[in-house]
CSV table of C-alpha atoms in Angstrom, one decimal:
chain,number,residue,atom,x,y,z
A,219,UNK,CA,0.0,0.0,0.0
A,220,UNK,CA,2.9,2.3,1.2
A,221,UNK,CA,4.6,1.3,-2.6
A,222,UNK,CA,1.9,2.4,-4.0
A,223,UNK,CA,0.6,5.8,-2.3
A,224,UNK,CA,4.3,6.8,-3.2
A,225,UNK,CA,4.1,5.6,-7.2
A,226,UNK,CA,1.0,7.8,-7.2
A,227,UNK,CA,2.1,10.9,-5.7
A,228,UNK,CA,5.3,10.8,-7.4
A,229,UNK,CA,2.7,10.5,-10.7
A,230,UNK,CA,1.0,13.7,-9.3
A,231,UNK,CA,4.1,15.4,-8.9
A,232,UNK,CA,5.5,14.6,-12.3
A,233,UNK,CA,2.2,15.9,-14.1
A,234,UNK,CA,2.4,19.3,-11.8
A,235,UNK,CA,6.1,19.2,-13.2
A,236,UNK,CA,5.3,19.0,-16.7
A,237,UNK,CA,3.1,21.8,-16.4
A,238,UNK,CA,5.1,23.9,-14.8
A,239,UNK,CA,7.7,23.2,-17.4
A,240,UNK,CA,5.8,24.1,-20.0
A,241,UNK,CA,4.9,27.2,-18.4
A,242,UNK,CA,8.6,28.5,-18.8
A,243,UNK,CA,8.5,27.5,-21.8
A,244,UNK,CA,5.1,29.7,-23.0
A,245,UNK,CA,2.9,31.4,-20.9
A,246,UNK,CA,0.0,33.4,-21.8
A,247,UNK,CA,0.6,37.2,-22.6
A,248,UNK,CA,-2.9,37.7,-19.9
A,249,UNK,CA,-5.4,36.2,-18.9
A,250,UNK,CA,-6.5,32.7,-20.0
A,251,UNK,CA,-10.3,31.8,-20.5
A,252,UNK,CA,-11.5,29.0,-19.7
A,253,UNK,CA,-15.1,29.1,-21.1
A,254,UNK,CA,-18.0,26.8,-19.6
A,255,UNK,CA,-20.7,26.2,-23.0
A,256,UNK,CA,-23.5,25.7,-20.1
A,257,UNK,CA,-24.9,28.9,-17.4
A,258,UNK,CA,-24.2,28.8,-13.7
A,259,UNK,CA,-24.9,26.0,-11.5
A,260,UNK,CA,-24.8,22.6,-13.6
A,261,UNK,CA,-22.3,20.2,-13.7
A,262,UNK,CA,-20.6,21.3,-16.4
A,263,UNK,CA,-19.8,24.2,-15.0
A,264,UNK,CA,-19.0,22.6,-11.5
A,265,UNK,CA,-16.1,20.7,-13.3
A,266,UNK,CA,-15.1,24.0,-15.6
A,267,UNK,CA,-14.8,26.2,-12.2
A,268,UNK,CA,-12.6,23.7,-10.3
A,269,UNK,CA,-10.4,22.8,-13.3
A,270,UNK,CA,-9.6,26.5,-13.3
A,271,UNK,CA,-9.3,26.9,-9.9
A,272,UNK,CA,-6.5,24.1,-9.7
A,273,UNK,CA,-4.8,25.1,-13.3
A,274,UNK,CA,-4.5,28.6,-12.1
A,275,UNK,CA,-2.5,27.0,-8.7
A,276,UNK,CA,-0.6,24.8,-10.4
A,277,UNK,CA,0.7,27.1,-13.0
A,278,UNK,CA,0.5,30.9,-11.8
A,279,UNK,CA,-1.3,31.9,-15.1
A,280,UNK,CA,-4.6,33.7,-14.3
A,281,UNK,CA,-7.5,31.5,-15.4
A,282,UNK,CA,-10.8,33.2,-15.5
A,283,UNK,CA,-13.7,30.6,-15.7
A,284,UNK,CA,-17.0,32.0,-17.7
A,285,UNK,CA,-20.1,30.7,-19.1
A,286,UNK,CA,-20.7,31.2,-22.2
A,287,UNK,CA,-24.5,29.5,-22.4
A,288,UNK,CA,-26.4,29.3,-25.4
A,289,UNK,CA,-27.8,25.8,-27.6
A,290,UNK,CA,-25.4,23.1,-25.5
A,291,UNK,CA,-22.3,24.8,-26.6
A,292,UNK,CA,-23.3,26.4,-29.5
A,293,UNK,CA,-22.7,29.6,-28.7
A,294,UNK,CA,-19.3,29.4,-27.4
A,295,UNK,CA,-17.9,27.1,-29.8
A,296,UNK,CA,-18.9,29.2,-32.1
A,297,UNK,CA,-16.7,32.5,-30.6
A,298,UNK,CA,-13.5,30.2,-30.4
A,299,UNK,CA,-13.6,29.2,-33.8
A,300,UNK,CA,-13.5,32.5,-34.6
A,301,UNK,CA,-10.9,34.3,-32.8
A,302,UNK,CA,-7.5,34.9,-32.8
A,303,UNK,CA,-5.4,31.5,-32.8
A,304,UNK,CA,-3.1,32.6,-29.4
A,305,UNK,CA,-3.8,30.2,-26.5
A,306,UNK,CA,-5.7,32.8,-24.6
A,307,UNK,CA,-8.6,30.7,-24.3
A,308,UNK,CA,-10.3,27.0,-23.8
A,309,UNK,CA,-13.4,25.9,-24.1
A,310,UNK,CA,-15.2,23.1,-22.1
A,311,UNK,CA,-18.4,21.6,-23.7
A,312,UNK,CA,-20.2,18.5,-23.7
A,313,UNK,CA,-19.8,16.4,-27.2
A,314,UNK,CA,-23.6,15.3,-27.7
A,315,UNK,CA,-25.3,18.6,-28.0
A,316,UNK,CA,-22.1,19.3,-30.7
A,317,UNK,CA,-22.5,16.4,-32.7
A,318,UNK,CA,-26.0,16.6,-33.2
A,319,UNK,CA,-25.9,19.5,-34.6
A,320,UNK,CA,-22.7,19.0,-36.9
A,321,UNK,CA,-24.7,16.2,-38.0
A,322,UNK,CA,-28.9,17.2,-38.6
A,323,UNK,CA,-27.8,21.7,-39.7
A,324,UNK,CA,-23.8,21.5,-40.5
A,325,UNK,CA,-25.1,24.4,-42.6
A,326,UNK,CA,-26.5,27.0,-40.1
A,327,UNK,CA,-22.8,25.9,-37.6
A,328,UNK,CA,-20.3,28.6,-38.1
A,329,UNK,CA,-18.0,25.9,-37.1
A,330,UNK,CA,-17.2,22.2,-37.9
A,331,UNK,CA,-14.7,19.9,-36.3
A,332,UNK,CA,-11.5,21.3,-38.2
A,333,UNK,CA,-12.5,24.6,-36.5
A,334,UNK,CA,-10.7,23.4,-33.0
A,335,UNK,CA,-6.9,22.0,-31.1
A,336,UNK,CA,-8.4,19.5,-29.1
A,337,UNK,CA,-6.9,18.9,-26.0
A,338,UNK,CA,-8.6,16.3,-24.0
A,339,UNK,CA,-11.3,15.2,-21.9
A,340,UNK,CA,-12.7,15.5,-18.1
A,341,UNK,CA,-14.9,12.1,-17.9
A,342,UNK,CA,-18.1,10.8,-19.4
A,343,UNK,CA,-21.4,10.7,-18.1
A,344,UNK,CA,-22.2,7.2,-17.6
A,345,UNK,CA,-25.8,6.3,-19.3
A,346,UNK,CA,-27.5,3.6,-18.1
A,347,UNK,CA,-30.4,1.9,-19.6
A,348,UNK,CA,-32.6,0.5,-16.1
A,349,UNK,CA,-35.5,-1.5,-15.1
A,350,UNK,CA,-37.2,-2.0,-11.8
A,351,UNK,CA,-35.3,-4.9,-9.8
A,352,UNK,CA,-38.5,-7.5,-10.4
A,353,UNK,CA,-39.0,-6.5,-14.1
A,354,UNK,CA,-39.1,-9.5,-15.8
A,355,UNK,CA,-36.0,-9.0,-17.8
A,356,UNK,CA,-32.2,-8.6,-17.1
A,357,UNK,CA,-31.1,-7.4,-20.8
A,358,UNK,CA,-32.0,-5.9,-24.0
A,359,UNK,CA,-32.9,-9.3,-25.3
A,360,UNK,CA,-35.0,-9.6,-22.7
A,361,UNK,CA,-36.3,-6.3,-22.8
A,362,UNK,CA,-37.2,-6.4,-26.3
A,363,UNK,CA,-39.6,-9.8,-26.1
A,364,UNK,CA,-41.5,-8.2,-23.7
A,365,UNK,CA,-42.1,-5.2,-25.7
A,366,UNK,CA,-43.1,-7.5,-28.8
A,367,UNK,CA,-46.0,-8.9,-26.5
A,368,UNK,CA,-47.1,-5.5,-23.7
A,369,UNK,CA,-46.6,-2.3,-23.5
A,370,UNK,CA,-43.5,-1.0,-23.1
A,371,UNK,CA,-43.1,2.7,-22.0
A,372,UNK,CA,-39.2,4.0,-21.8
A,373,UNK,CA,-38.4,7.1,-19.9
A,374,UNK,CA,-36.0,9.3,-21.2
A,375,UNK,CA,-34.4,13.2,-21.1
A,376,UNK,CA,-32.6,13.8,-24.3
A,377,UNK,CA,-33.1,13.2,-27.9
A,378,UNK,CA,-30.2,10.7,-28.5
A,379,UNK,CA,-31.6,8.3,-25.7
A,380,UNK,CA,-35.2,8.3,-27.3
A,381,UNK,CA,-33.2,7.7,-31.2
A,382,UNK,CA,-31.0,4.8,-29.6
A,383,UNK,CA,-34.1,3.0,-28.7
A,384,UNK,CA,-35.7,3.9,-31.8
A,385,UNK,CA,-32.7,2.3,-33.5
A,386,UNK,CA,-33.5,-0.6,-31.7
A,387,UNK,CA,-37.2,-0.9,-32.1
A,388,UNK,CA,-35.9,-0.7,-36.0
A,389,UNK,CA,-33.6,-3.7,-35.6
A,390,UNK,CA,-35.6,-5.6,-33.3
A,391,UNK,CA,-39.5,-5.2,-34.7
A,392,UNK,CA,-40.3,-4.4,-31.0
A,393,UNK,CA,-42.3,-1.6,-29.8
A,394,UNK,CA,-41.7,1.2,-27.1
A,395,UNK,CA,-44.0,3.9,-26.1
A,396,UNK,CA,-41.5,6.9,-25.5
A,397,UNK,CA,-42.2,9.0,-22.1
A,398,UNK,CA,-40.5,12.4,-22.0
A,399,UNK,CA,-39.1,14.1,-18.6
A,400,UNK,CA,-36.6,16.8,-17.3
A,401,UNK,CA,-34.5,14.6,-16.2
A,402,UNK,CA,-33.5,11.6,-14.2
A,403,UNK,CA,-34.7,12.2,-11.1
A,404,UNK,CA,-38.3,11.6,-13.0
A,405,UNK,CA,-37.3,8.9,-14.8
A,406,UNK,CA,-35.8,6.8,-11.7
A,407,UNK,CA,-39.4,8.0,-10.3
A,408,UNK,CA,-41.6,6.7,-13.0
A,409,UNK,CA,-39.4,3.3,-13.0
A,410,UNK,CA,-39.9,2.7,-9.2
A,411,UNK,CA,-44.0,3.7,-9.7
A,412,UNK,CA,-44.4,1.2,-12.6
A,413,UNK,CA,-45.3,3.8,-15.2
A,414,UNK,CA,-42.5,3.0,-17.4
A,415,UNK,CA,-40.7,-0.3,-17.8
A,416,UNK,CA,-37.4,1.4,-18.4
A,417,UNK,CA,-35.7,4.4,-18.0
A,418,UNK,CA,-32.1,6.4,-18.5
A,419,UNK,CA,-30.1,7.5,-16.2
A,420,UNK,CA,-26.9,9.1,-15.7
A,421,UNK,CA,-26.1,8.5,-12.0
A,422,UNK,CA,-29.3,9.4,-9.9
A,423,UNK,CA,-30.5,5.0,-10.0
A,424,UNK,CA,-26.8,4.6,-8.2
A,425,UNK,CA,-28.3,4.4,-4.4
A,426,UNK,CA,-31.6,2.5,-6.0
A,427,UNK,CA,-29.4,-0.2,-7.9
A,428,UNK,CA,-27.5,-0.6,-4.0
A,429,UNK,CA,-30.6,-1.1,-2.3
A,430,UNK,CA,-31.7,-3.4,-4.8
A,431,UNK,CA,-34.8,-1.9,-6.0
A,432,UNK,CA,-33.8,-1.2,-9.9
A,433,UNK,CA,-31.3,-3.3,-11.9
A,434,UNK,CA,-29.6,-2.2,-14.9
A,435,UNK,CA,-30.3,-3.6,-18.4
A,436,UNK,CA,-27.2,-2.1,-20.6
A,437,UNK,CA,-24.4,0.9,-20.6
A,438,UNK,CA,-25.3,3.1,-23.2
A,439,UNK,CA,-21.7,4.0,-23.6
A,440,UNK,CA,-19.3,2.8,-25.6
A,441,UNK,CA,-17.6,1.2,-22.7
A,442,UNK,CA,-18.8,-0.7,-19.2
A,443,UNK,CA,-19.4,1.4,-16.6
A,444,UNK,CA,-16.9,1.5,-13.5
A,445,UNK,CA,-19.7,0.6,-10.9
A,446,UNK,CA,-21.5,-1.8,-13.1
A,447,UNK,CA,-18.5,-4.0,-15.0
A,448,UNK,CA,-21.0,-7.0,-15.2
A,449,UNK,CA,-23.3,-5.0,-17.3
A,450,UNK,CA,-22.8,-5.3,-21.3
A,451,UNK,CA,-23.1,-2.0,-23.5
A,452,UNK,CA,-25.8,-1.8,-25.6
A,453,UNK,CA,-23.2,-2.9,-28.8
A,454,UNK,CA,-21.9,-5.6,-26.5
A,455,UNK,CA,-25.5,-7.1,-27.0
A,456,UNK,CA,-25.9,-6.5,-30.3
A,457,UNK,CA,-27.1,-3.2,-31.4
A,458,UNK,CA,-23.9,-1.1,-33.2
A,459,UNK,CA,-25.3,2.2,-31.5
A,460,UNK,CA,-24.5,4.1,-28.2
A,461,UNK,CA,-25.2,7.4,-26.5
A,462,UNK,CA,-21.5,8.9,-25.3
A,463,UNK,CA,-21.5,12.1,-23.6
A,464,UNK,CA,-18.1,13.4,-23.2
A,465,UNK,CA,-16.6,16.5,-21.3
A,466,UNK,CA,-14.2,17.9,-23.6
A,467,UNK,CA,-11.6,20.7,-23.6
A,468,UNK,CA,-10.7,22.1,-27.2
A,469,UNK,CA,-9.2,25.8,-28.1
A,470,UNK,CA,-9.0,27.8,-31.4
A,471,UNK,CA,-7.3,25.9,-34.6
A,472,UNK,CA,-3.8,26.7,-35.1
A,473,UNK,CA,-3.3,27.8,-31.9
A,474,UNK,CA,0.9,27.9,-32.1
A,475,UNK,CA,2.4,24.1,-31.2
A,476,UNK,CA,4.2,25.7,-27.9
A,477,UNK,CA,1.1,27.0,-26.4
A,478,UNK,CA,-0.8,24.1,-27.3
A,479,UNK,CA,1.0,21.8,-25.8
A,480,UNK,CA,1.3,23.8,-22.6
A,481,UNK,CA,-2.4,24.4,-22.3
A,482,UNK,CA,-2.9,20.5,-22.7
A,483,UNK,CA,0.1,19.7,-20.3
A,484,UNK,CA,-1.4,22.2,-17.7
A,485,UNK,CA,-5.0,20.3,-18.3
A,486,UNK,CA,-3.9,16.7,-18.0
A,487,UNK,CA,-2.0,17.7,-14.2
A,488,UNK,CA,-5.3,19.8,-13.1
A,489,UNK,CA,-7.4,17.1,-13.9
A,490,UNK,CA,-5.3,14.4,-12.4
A,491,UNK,CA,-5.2,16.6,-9.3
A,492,UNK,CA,-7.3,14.8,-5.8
A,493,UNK,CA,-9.2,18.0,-6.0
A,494,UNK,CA,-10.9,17.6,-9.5
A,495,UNK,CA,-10.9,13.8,-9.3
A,496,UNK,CA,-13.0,14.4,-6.2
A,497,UNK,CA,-15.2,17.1,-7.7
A,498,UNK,CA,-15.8,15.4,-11.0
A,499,UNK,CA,-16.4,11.6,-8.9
A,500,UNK,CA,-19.0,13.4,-6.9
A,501,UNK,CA,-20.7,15.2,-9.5
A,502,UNK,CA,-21.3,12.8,-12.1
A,503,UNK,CA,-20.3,9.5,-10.0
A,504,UNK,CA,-17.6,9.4,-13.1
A,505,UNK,CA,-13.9,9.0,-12.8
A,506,UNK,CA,-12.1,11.3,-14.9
A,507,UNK,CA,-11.1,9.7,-18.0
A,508,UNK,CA,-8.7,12.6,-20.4
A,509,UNK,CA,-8.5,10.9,-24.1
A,510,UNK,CA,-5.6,13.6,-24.7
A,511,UNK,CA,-5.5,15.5,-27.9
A,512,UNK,CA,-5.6,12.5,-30.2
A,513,UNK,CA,-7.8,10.9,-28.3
A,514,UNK,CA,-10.3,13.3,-27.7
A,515,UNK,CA,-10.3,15.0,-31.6
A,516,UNK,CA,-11.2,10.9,-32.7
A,517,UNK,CA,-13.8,10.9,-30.6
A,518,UNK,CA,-15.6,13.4,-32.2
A,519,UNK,CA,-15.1,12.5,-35.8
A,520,UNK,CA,-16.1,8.6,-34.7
A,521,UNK,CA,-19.0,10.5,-32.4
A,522,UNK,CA,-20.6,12.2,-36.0
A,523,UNK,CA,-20.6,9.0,-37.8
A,524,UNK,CA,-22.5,7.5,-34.7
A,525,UNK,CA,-24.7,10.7,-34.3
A,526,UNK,CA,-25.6,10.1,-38.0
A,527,UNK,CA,-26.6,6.8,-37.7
A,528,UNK,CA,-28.5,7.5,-34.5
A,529,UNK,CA,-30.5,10.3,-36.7
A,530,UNK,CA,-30.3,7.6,-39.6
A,531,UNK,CA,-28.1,10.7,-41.9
């Protein structure tokens, strides 16, 4: 235990070294922006605030977190793209609301996904797909023979849930009756009451799946979720569709290499930071996963193909 507490902190102490490396070797003329696409109060500007709060520690450079609200991201992607190219500034969205609309009005975006540096990622808000603990089913095979022969309402709080089982009532020949809410609090609600056979969530059915009153039928994800590593995706059981929402840093395109890789350096140490993992585990009950610049810039070209196919484009 000792052997590792040390590995770790010496890991912490070398990312806090890199950035500070890369700070003597570029460091913003002013102020640095980092700009939250959502208002006040969510959690995507929970993570944005406390990622700037630790980068600004870490590094000495001023970072000034602001929301910049408008159509999940729109708004403030939009402003990067179209600034000056000088590292002043990073914006932190969520990939969905993005890719939806690269992919259903590319033509009304003043922006597409050569507009942005990426730089990585916070975490992913982990999507489940859940039943009541005595529904009788325990997958999306199970799920989808009982919607062939009742009624089959399915909770959901966003678009790209209601299209992913759409996809599968395409590929299956079942039918679902599609119940919309503001969120998961209601969904988890209507589950428990027997109004709706299924439901999304994205962390509220945690302390309902430990009592042992809901069970959960797939990860909607790309990936298994970190609490659930029993449970297969939604590909894993057969249906080449998922519903990935990722936290994602990107600045202006042909932002100068040196700057670049010192805002990405100074990221991947704030985000690996107790502080952050802490805010970010308690927020979305997600560890933080960073993709890195490669990583995270593949995501979003794979996530518009998927988003396409999820809108059937």
């Amino acid at each position: 235990m000792k052997i590792t507490l040390k590995f770790k902190a010496l890991a912490a102490a070398s990312l806090v070294m890199l950035a500070s490396a890369a700070q003597a070797e570029w460091a913003p003329k002013g102020n640095i922006s980092l700009q939250i696409g959502f208002g006040a109060g969510g959690s995507t500007d929970t993570i944005g605030r406390v990622v700037a709060k630790v980068m600004k520690e870490q590094t000495g450079w001023n970072v000034i977190a602001e929301n910049k609200p408008g159509g999940g991201g729109i708004a403030m992607f939009t402003g990067i793209a179209n600034r000056p190219a000088d590292g002043s500034v990073i914006g932190l969205g969520v990939s969905m609301p993005i890719l939806v609309n690269l992919v259903n009005r590319p033509e009304k975006l003043k922006f597409n996904l050569d507009s942005f540096d990426y730089l990585g990622t916070a975490t992913r808000a982990q999507l489940a797909l859940i039943a009541r603990s005595d529904a009788p089913f325990d997958d999306v095979a199970g799920l989808v023979d009982y919607a062939k022969a009742n009624d089959a309402p399915v909770a959901f709080d966003a678009k790209p849930q209601e299209l992913a089982m759409r996809f599968v009532m395409a590929q299956s020949g079942a039918e679902f009756q599609f119940l919309s809410t503001k969120g998961g609090a209601e969904n988890a609600k209507l589950v428990l009451g027997g109004q709706a056979i299924a439901a999304f969530e994205a962390g509220e059915h945690i302390p309902f799946l430990e009592a042992g009153e809901i069970k959960m039928i797939a990860s909607m994800n790309n990936s298994r979720h970190n609490y659930a590593p029993d449970t297969p995706t939604l590909q894993e059981q057969g249906y080449d569709i998922y519903v990935d929402p990722v936290f994602f840093f990107a600045t202006t395109a042909g932002t100068p290499d040196d700057a670049r890789e010192a805002l990405t350096e100074a990221l991947a140490a704030a985000l690996e930071s107790d502080t952050v993992k802490d805010v970010v585990l308690n927020t979305l009950k997600s560890p933080i996963h960073n993709m890195g610049p490669d990583g995270t810039e593949n995501m979003m070209r794979d996530g518009v193909t998927n988003v396409g196919a999820l809108f059937a484009n």
